[in-house]
Amino acid sequence: MKLIIEDDEGRKTVVPMVREEITIGRQEGNTIRLTERNVSRRHARLVKDNGSILIEDLGSYNGVRVNGEKIAGPTKIKEGDLVEIGDYDLGIQGKLDEKPATSPGVSAPRQATVPPGTMKAPAAARPVSIPPQPAPPPQAAATAQESIPTAPAQPPLQSSTPSASAGGATAIIRVSDIMKQAPQVEARDLQRTEMPRLVGLAGPQRGKEYYLMRSEVKFGRTDENDISIDHQSVSRQHAKFVLDQGQWKVIDNKSANGVRVNGEDYAVSNLKPGDTIELGHLKFRFCGPGEKFTPPPDTSGEQAAVKGGMKPTTAELIAGASQPGRGIPGQAKAAAKAGPPMALIGGIVGAVVVIGIIAFLVIGRGKKTEEGGEAGEGVSGAAALKAGDAAFKKHDYIKANELYEKAEASGEKVPNKKRAAEEAKAEEQYNAMKGAVDSGDGDKAKNIYEKCASESTFYCQKAQEMADPVKASYAKKHLGIANAARTAGKNEVAQTEVNNVLAFDPNNAEAQALLAQLSPQETKEPPPKKEGPSPREREAKAAKLVKEARDNLVARDFQTAVKLTQQALAQNPGDKATLATAYYNLGYAYANLGDRASAKKWLRQFRPLCTASCDQVDAYLNAP
């Protein structure tokens, strides 16, 4: 028996199952090491049990899914089942009594390399084939042929999966081809007035804003995405946001933890202002362009306020204990009303607090360093690395970079060093740009802003959010020069300065008005807006695509049926008959592709529109 592992880029690794127990996780020491961040250090294990294979979740952060369902305890798997661990798909092939060559351990990182002395991974260019789906029993096939052409009344009768007798199927069943059918639009930069944004609603992302600055924005954990958030629940390429014919959509990129809109799982979903989007375990609110929104107060954890104000800092405690009148806000007035006796008591208590704090700092210094607290001179490399990671998570990259350099000098391996150095440089640029805006140096602010526009670092994204103040600073300086030149009769100089402003900010009303006064004959009519297909045309196209998909179901070409139906739904049809047929097509196709989770998802949407044989749909949905 073999274990097949496939990552989210389609690379496969084959592992002979010769041990009684196989552990899977991110850290060294596991039988199989999967290096992606959304795999826990010790994630799961496979155990041979009386001729069967059991998989068990070892308390991982993101869990284990078998055929789309998260498991709660040891679960039996067989050939044809799809196991999902982070960004990896796993399946078993062959019979348990096969005796392949022994293999002490396998590592399956991004490039599917294997330690020496174990086995060779297959070449990436030679995919493991999946044989055609076996035909359903004659009775089921006849029923399908009779029911499909007429109306979406008959639910899937067979959910066929490859078996050992079907030519040695690998049990890797992927539906990532559906992503190719998602709305395809030419990406373009958006004007500030067109940009929606995602606002974090909870945890470290709460209150943070991410603007969708292009008509196609990629979201994920790694740097190649337009919006990159390094969180364990987020896949490398998790999802993308697409502006399609004036409608924003979110599209799941076969992520490990999925996309939910208003609590419901979706592969593709339209978005409207006010929708709550969950990407992995991160929660955001979708805000329309220009919409004002502030997350509601978070009264939990560290953000909870003490009675009468925020929690005092250590510095405030020390100041309050040693210097009357400089304590916690609100205590000075209370002390004044209490009179001399209270002041005396406060002084005694303050002295005790100071002594206690000093003792804590002196005695606890070593412990703090050991626990990875603030790393100063003489700390261990491990403590500096831990403190650097904490600063990195808070986006304090300059500090993180300094701590990482100390850790690296002590011989520690620093995975985030390169990223921290890049982010620290971007943070310095961002601070310099803010300083230039504040001092009125519009040219310097513009240069930094434009240089940052081609980078995807955290602070360069924040720099793009300062577009308005940077443009205002630049315009103020150059329009001042233009007005002075105009007064002096130097219209050519004034025109040059105004054109410089409009090249950077085409929507600057003051520059447009001044240019019209300087050269009104050059004013051009804006090009007419290009209109897309009408709602009626989209409905007709959707109906045609759904019919073609139905024909492919009859021919048992399920992948093409899925493709055509997804194209139909991308037209946003409103006709109930078209929607019912589309949902049924997807439910039937996925069931025959062996993807029961997706089949049930689409049949649940079909159920409210069902008009005949609905009891068969219910029976399929309620089946385990």
XYZ file of C-alpha atoms in Angstrom:
624
model
C 0.000 0.000 0.000
C 1.189 3.513 -0.790
C 0.386 6.989 0.490
C 0.049 9.670 -2.214
C 0.763 13.285 -1.164
C -0.060 16.217 -3.444
C 0.602 19.881 -2.608
C -1.411 22.882 -3.812
C 0.843 23.293 -6.867
C 0.126 19.769 -8.110
C 3.437 18.142 -7.118
C 3.072 14.543 -5.935
C 5.128 12.352 -3.616
C 4.594 8.593 -3.144
C 5.365 7.062 0.276
C 5.336 3.256 0.850
C 3.282 2.460 3.953
C 5.574 -0.047 5.667
C 5.274 1.139 9.270
C 2.523 0.321 11.697
C 2.269 4.030 12.555
C 3.141 7.114 10.465
C 3.211 10.595 12.018
C 2.678 13.712 9.918
C 3.697 17.240 10.904
C 5.850 20.296 10.300
C 8.696 19.659 12.728
C 11.596 17.263 12.308
C 11.123 13.842 13.832
C 7.825 13.075 12.069
C 7.725 10.163 9.648
C 6.397 12.551 7.008
C 7.340 16.217 7.263
C 5.079 18.756 5.521
C 6.673 22.189 5.745
C 3.780 24.597 5.123
C 2.775 26.931 7.990
C -0.807 25.679 8.127
C 0.484 22.234 9.102
C 1.001 21.893 12.871
C 4.260 20.625 14.393
C 2.593 17.269 15.163
C -0.547 17.299 13.028
C -1.864 13.757 12.495
C -0.964 10.100 12.408
C -1.894 7.060 10.320
C -2.225 3.712 12.109
C -2.720 0.188 10.737
C -5.589 -1.466 12.635
C -6.844 -4.998 11.846
C -6.482 -4.677 8.099
C -7.667 -1.045 7.991
C -6.005 2.375 8.032
C -7.056 4.927 10.674
C -6.169 8.615 10.618
C -6.183 10.630 13.833
C -5.892 14.389 14.446
C -3.200 15.067 17.086
C -4.770 18.312 18.330
C -3.691 20.342 15.278
C -4.604 23.997 14.801
C -6.378 23.578 11.445
C -7.658 20.016 11.830
C -7.898 17.102 9.399
C -10.647 16.691 6.788
C -11.742 13.424 5.202
C -13.889 13.891 2.095
C -14.518 17.502 3.111
C -15.635 16.790 6.698
C -13.433 17.666 9.705
C -12.800 14.559 11.804
C -13.340 14.460 15.584
C -11.591 11.172 16.407
C -9.762 8.244 14.782
C -11.380 7.747 11.369
C -11.094 4.816 8.977
C -9.965 5.733 5.446
C -9.853 3.661 2.287
C -8.728 3.959 -1.288
C -10.802 6.678 -2.903
C -11.006 8.910 0.210
C -9.519 12.416 0.098
C -7.602 13.526 3.210
C -6.784 17.237 3.558
C -4.008 18.457 5.864
C -3.264 22.148 5.433
C -2.421 22.824 1.778
C -1.812 19.130 1.078
C -4.137 16.418 -0.292
C -3.446 12.810 0.705
C -4.862 9.477 -0.354
C -4.006 5.808 -0.185
C -3.462 3.387 -3.054
C -3.328 -0.384 -3.181
C -3.973 -3.134 -0.650
C -2.685 -3.253 2.908
C -0.923 -6.616 2.437
C 1.433 -5.267 -0.303
C 5.114 -5.444 0.752
C 7.070 -2.528 -0.753
C 10.682 -1.793 0.106
C 11.231 -0.426 3.604
C 11.528 3.312 4.098
C 12.719 4.830 7.401
C 11.193 8.286 6.889
C 10.002 10.736 4.261
C 10.020 14.524 4.103
C 7.559 16.151 1.716
C 8.312 19.896 1.572
C 7.272 22.297 -1.177
C 9.651 20.771 -3.725
C 8.694 17.174 -2.801
C 12.291 16.229 -1.941
C 13.028 13.116 0.103
C 15.960 12.489 2.508
C 18.806 10.278 1.216
C 18.394 6.572 1.663
C 14.596 6.534 1.551
C 13.124 6.741 -1.944
C 12.962 8.968 -5.010
C 10.012 11.264 -5.580
C 8.417 11.082 -9.035
C 9.269 13.882 -11.440
C 6.883 16.850 -11.296
C 6.331 16.618 -15.034
C 5.009 13.045 -14.732
C 1.660 13.309 -12.921
C 0.072 10.258 -11.373
C -2.830 9.388 -13.654
C -6.425 9.066 -12.529
C -8.376 6.520 -14.592
C -11.823 7.335 -15.963
C -14.717 7.058 -13.529
C -16.326 3.590 -13.624
C -19.812 3.501 -15.098
C -22.690 3.329 -12.595
C -24.826 0.189 -12.342
C -27.160 -0.305 -15.334
C -30.241 0.694 -13.382
C -28.643 3.918 -12.124
C -27.266 4.729 -15.579
C -30.657 4.231 -17.174
C -32.308 6.419 -14.589
C -29.720 9.125 -15.117
C -30.149 9.022 -18.888
C -33.913 9.329 -18.533
C -34.009 12.056 -15.884
C -31.205 14.419 -16.837
C -32.481 15.775 -20.193
C -35.893 16.823 -18.868
C -35.830 18.640 -15.543
C -33.562 18.792 -12.490
C -35.757 16.446 -10.502
C -33.522 13.395 -9.963
C -30.637 13.599 -7.447
C -27.294 11.844 -8.020
C -27.811 8.125 -7.782
C -24.174 6.987 -7.676
C -21.122 8.716 -6.263
C -18.486 6.681 -8.013
C -14.880 6.655 -6.807
C -11.815 4.896 -8.226
C -10.971 1.506 -6.748
C -8.031 -0.864 -6.923
C -9.756 -2.772 -9.694
C -10.101 0.378 -11.760
C -6.495 0.355 -12.844
C -4.706 1.404 -9.678
C -6.263 4.782 -8.940
C -4.218 7.058 -6.704
C -7.245 8.312 -4.716
C -6.125 11.912 -5.275
C -9.352 13.610 -6.375
C -8.892 17.354 -6.934
C -11.451 19.950 -8.005
C -8.962 22.799 -8.470
C -9.808 22.877 -12.185
C -12.966 24.729 -11.194
C -10.796 27.763 -10.432
C -9.997 28.012 -14.124
C -13.676 28.709 -14.725
C -13.857 31.635 -12.274
C -14.538 35.078 -13.766
C -11.586 36.095 -15.945
C -11.140 39.853 -16.192
C -8.219 42.005 -17.220
C -6.669 43.441 -14.058
C -6.430 47.210 -13.856
C -5.554 49.809 -11.265
C -8.512 51.452 -9.546
C -9.079 55.088 -8.690
C -9.240 55.894 -4.995
C -13.002 56.456 -5.302
C -13.421 52.906 -6.703
C -11.476 51.052 -3.999
C -13.397 48.957 -1.448
C -11.528 47.696 1.590
C -11.408 44.838 4.072
C -11.550 45.873 7.727
C -10.389 43.380 10.368
C -13.053 42.509 12.953
C -11.172 40.397 15.503
C -7.791 39.419 16.881
C -4.532 41.038 15.735
C -6.174 42.147 12.469
C -8.958 44.054 14.253
C -9.221 47.602 12.926
C -6.606 47.078 10.188
C -7.675 48.097 6.695
C -6.652 46.500 3.406
C -7.635 48.350 0.234
C -8.483 46.452 -2.960
C -6.428 48.702 -5.236
C -6.810 46.651 -8.438
C -9.685 44.897 -10.155
C -8.048 41.588 -9.198
C -6.427 41.228 -5.778
C -4.766 38.030 -4.550
C -4.966 37.165 -0.831
C -2.747 34.646 0.931
C 0.044 33.942 3.367
C 3.106 34.433 1.142
C 4.749 37.482 -0.394
C 3.595 36.878 -3.968
C 0.037 37.883 -2.975
C -1.277 41.450 -3.197
C -2.513 41.197 0.402
C -0.193 39.019 2.474
C -1.083 38.024 6.056
C 1.211 35.493 7.712
C -1.353 33.508 9.694
C -1.376 29.758 10.284
C -4.967 29.333 9.088
C -4.329 31.115 5.755
C -3.116 29.117 2.742
C -0.213 30.214 0.541
C -2.634 31.362 -2.170
C -5.905 31.423 -0.276
C -8.368 33.433 -2.388
C -8.734 36.344 -4.751
C -11.101 39.280 -5.080
C -12.282 40.137 -8.587
C -14.269 43.095 -9.925
C -16.396 41.559 -12.697
C -18.767 43.825 -14.622
C -19.184 46.160 -11.675
C -19.714 43.330 -9.147
C -17.065 42.321 -6.596
C -16.616 38.573 -6.066
C -14.484 36.528 -3.701
C -13.126 33.250 -5.113
C -11.688 30.453 -2.976
C -8.378 29.156 -4.363
C -8.793 25.584 -3.023
C -7.596 26.811 0.376
C -7.241 24.481 3.346
C -9.679 26.368 5.584
C -12.014 27.834 2.971
C -13.903 31.087 2.442
C -17.094 31.958 4.281
C -19.398 34.874 3.532
C -21.878 35.724 6.284
C -21.191 32.314 7.862
C -21.744 30.207 4.707
C -19.016 28.332 2.785
C -18.585 29.457 -0.815
C -16.301 28.652 -3.713
C -17.397 31.857 -5.489
C -19.607 34.525 -3.939
C -20.772 38.017 -4.833
C -19.989 40.665 -2.222
C -21.868 43.715 -1.045
C -20.953 46.339 1.563
C -21.545 45.034 5.060
C -20.805 41.369 4.255
C -18.648 39.489 6.765
C -15.859 37.498 5.096
C -13.883 34.766 6.849
C -10.606 33.767 5.207
C -9.307 30.857 7.243
C -9.716 32.010 10.851
C -9.435 35.725 9.974
C -12.643 37.759 9.896
C -13.172 40.958 7.881
C -15.981 43.317 6.926
C -16.298 44.213 3.242
C -16.679 48.013 3.001
C -17.669 49.795 -0.183
C -15.615 52.682 -1.648
C -15.776 55.674 0.689
C -17.900 53.833 3.264
C -17.194 54.905 6.837
C -16.856 52.015 9.268
C -15.199 51.495 12.640
C -15.141 48.031 14.257
C -17.284 47.836 17.411
C -15.413 47.944 20.734
C -13.664 44.728 21.713
C -14.062 44.237 25.452
C -12.175 40.930 25.598
C -8.579 40.105 26.471
C -5.879 42.748 26.410
C -8.170 45.376 24.860
C -10.497 45.493 27.861
C -10.328 48.793 29.740
C -10.052 49.158 33.481
C -12.759 51.078 35.291
C -12.340 54.797 34.666
C -9.840 54.418 31.798
C -7.284 52.110 30.137
C -4.985 49.820 32.117
C -1.984 51.766 33.502
C 1.457 50.998 32.145
C 4.425 50.008 34.328
C 5.896 53.485 33.784
C 2.670 55.084 35.064
C 2.721 52.855 38.153
C 6.310 53.811 38.932
C 5.651 57.532 38.308
C 2.502 57.457 40.414
C 4.261 55.752 43.300
C 7.343 57.991 43.335
C 5.911 61.383 42.260
C 2.553 62.559 43.661
C 0.311 63.957 40.937
C 1.871 61.831 38.133
C 0.024 58.590 38.800
C -2.753 56.836 36.984
C -5.128 59.329 35.268
C -8.008 60.217 37.580
C -6.196 59.362 40.817
C -4.765 62.855 41.422
C -8.215 64.422 41.938
C -9.276 61.585 44.205
C -6.153 62.008 46.305
C -6.703 65.780 46.591
C -10.238 65.259 47.895
C -9.060 62.611 50.369
C -6.816 65.097 52.238
C -3.361 64.707 53.905
C -3.969 61.314 55.582
C -4.741 59.695 52.212
C -1.688 61.362 50.668
C 0.487 59.925 53.464
C -0.979 56.454 52.971
C -0.523 56.836 49.226
C 3.131 57.722 49.718
C 3.747 54.644 51.881
C 1.926 52.385 49.407
C 3.830 54.034 46.565
C 7.168 53.318 48.234
C 6.191 49.668 48.684
C 5.144 49.479 45.000
C 8.466 50.971 43.879
C 10.446 48.498 45.997
C 8.336 45.616 44.665
C 8.767 46.705 41.041
C 12.521 47.127 41.441
C 12.775 43.675 43.048
C 10.671 42.176 40.254
C 12.818 43.776 37.565
C 16.088 42.683 39.202
C 15.008 39.132 40.100
C 12.914 38.546 36.996
C 15.413 39.870 34.442
C 16.882 36.458 33.720
C 13.467 34.833 33.532
C 12.195 37.475 31.128
C 15.142 36.924 28.847
C 14.645 33.162 29.017
C 10.968 33.536 28.131
C 11.799 35.590 25.043
C 10.962 39.018 26.429
C 12.652 42.285 25.483
C 16.079 41.224 24.219
C 18.929 43.552 25.226
C 22.668 43.118 25.575
C 23.915 39.720 26.659
C 20.715 37.797 25.964
C 20.711 34.380 24.345
C 20.212 33.956 20.630
C 17.016 31.982 21.273
C 15.576 34.841 23.360
C 16.473 37.383 20.672
C 14.835 35.172 18.037
C 11.652 34.840 20.093
C 11.504 38.585 20.795
C 12.153 39.246 17.095
C 9.241 36.989 16.133
C 6.971 38.886 18.536
C 8.013 42.231 17.031
C 7.577 40.796 13.522
C 3.978 39.809 14.274
C 3.293 43.360 15.507
C 4.732 44.756 12.239
C 7.569 46.421 14.177
C 10.008 45.298 11.507
C 12.881 47.665 12.328
C 13.031 46.284 15.846
C 12.511 42.715 14.591
C 15.400 43.088 12.145
C 17.738 44.279 14.906
C 16.766 41.347 17.136
C 17.163 38.873 14.281
C 20.678 40.162 13.625
C 21.538 39.436 17.285
C 20.006 35.981 17.021
C 21.873 35.245 13.785
C 25.159 36.427 15.310
C 24.568 33.884 18.105
C 24.267 31.063 15.580
C 20.461 30.823 15.459
C 18.640 30.046 12.199
C 16.319 32.960 11.411
C 13.676 31.984 8.797
C 12.158 35.492 8.715
C 15.473 37.381 8.425
C 15.245 38.245 4.727
C 11.593 39.250 4.951
C 12.244 41.318 8.090
C 15.098 43.207 6.376
C 12.868 44.048 3.405
C 9.991 45.062 5.652
C 12.295 47.166 7.878
C 13.506 49.070 4.820
C 9.891 49.669 3.777
C 9.019 50.826 7.309
C 11.865 53.378 7.177
C 10.591 54.602 3.792
C 7.067 54.889 5.164
C 8.259 56.923 8.156
C 10.303 59.160 5.843
C 7.273 59.688 3.599
C 5.091 60.660 6.570
C 7.780 63.075 7.713
C 7.959 64.608 4.215
C 4.191 65.096 4.146
C 4.220 66.718 7.582
C 7.065 69.076 6.610
C 5.477 70.008 3.263
C 8.166 68.358 1.104
C 5.750 67.095 -1.552
C 8.481 66.054 -4.008
C 10.168 63.740 -1.515
C 6.824 62.273 -0.412
C 5.855 61.622 -4.053
C 9.172 59.918 -4.874
C 8.883 57.532 -1.917
C 5.190 56.867 -2.632
C 5.853 55.948 -6.283
C 8.855 53.795 -5.403
C 6.747 51.917 -2.859
C 3.908 51.348 -5.359
C 5.809 48.518 -7.058
C 6.522 46.680 -3.787
C 4.239 44.358 -1.804
C 5.619 44.919 1.705
C 3.301 45.724 4.605
C 4.398 49.335 4.954
C 4.377 49.950 1.220
C 0.727 48.881 1.271
C 0.166 51.334 4.114
C 1.972 53.962 2.024
C -0.615 53.492 -0.731
C -3.306 54.295 1.826
C -1.672 57.740 2.228
C -2.249 58.598 -1.432
C -4.524 61.551 -0.622
C -2.187 63.422 1.778
C 0.835 62.764 -0.501
C -1.022 64.101 -3.546
C -2.273 67.102 -1.556
C 1.270 67.921 -0.365
C 2.689 67.657 -3.885
C -0.155 69.663 -5.413
C 0.118 72.427 -2.798
C 3.773 73.024 -3.627
C 3.526 72.912 -7.428
C 0.218 74.764 -7.758
C 1.768 77.506 -5.632
C 4.616 77.739 -8.161
C 2.096 77.660 -11.036
C -0.010 80.521 -9.625
C 3.087 82.631 -9.003
C 4.281 82.016 -12.577
C 0.866 82.909 -13.974
C 0.834 86.171 -12.039
C 4.251 86.952 -13.483
C 2.966 86.244 -17.000
C 4.972 83.030 -17.373
C 2.138 80.827 -18.634
C 4.437 78.114 -20.016
C 6.047 77.616 -16.618
C 2.583 77.583 -14.995
C 1.333 75.015 -17.524
C 4.318 72.752 -16.864
C 3.711 72.818 -13.105
C -0.033 72.167 -13.512
C 0.645 69.244 -15.865
C 3.060 67.797 -13.302
C 0.264 67.871 -10.720
C -2.272 66.288 -13.089
C 0.192 63.563 -14.098
C 0.321 62.513 -10.432
C -3.308 63.281 -9.544
C -5.570 63.448 -12.634
C -8.622 64.237 -10.454
C -7.181 67.375 -8.816
C -9.991 69.898 -9.338
C -7.824 72.979 -8.669
C -5.234 71.880 -11.239
C -7.946 71.114 -13.811
C -9.505 74.553 -13.345
C -6.147 76.328 -13.606
C -5.211 74.398 -16.745
C -8.530 75.349 -18.347
C -7.728 79.026 -17.677
C -4.241 78.681 -19.114
C -5.173 76.669 -22.246
C -8.950 76.194 -22.625
C -8.545 75.049 -26.245
C -6.786 71.890 -25.102
C -9.743 70.620 -23.091
C -10.864 67.239 -24.456
C -14.152 65.423 -24.159
C -13.901 62.272 -22.050
C -14.246 59.055 -24.067
C -17.681 57.441 -23.911
C -18.051 54.685 -21.351
C -18.128 51.178 -22.748
C -21.205 49.312 -21.634
C -21.267 45.600 -20.955
C -23.967 43.087 -21.870
C -27.484 43.834 -20.648
C -29.177 41.754 -17.908
C -31.352 40.128 -20.551
C -28.301 39.111 -22.583
C -26.625 37.657 -19.482
C -29.768 35.651 -18.640
C -29.854 34.220 -22.168
C -26.171 33.311 -22.040
C -26.581 31.642 -18.638
C -29.539 29.565 -19.873
C -27.564 28.449 -22.926
C -24.529 27.435 -20.848
C -26.704 25.490 -18.385
C -28.271 23.558 -21.268
C -24.840 22.706 -22.707
C -23.741 21.552 -19.246
C -26.801 19.275 -19.053
C -25.844 17.711 -22.399
C -22.387 16.957 -21.021
C -23.935 15.316 -17.951
C -25.807 12.979 -20.278
C -22.480 12.168 -21.967
C -20.941 11.673 -18.473
C -18.351 14.389 -19.114
C -18.635 15.726 -15.566
C -15.629 18.058 -15.615
C -16.950 19.919 -18.668
C -20.399 20.071 -17.065
C -18.868 21.725 -13.973
C -16.927 24.160 -16.150
C -19.956 25.274 -18.189
C -22.193 25.565 -15.116
C -19.653 27.748 -13.292
C -19.530 29.990 -16.388
C -23.322 30.207 -16.281
C -23.378 31.238 -12.604
C -20.739 33.875 -13.358
C -23.413 35.650 -15.428
C -25.412 36.230 -12.199
C -28.679 34.806 -13.540
C -31.878 35.645 -11.687
C -34.205 33.151 -13.377
C -35.172 30.424 -10.872
C -35.349 27.686 -13.498
C -31.815 28.482 -14.687
C -30.519 28.555 -11.112
C -32.252 25.293 -10.210
C -30.727 23.533 -13.215
C -27.292 24.992 -12.467
C -27.327 23.892 -8.812
C -28.535 20.426 -9.757
C -25.882 20.102 -12.491
C -23.122 20.834 -9.978
C -24.558 18.508 -7.346
C -24.850 15.622 -9.818
C -21.428 16.234 -11.378
C -19.551 16.476 -8.072
C -21.248 13.362 -6.737
C -20.015 11.414 -9.749
C -16.554 12.938 -9.346
C -16.427 11.566 -5.796
C -16.575 14.977 -4.082
C -19.523 14.419 -1.713
C -18.924 17.629 0.257
C -19.254 19.801 -2.859
C -22.168 17.706 -4.123
C -24.114 18.247 -0.902
C -23.273 21.940 -0.884
C -24.852 22.529 -4.296
C -27.800 20.197 -3.678
C -28.624 22.176 -0.524
C -28.934 25.264 -2.718
C -31.026 23.282 -5.191
C -33.397 21.912 -2.519
C -35.547 25.087 -2.063
C -36.072 25.151 -5.855
C -36.849 21.421 -6.149
C -40.245 20.615 -7.729
C -40.148 16.828 -8.208
C -38.503 13.757 -6.646
C -37.398 15.960 -3.764
C -37.455 12.992 -1.372
C -34.537 11.486 -3.303
C -32.594 14.722 -2.895
C -33.302 14.636 0.851
C -32.179 11.018 1.048
C -28.849 11.892 -0.570
C -28.340 14.922 1.654
C -29.086 12.959 4.820
C -26.866 10.013 3.893
C -23.666 9.761 5.994
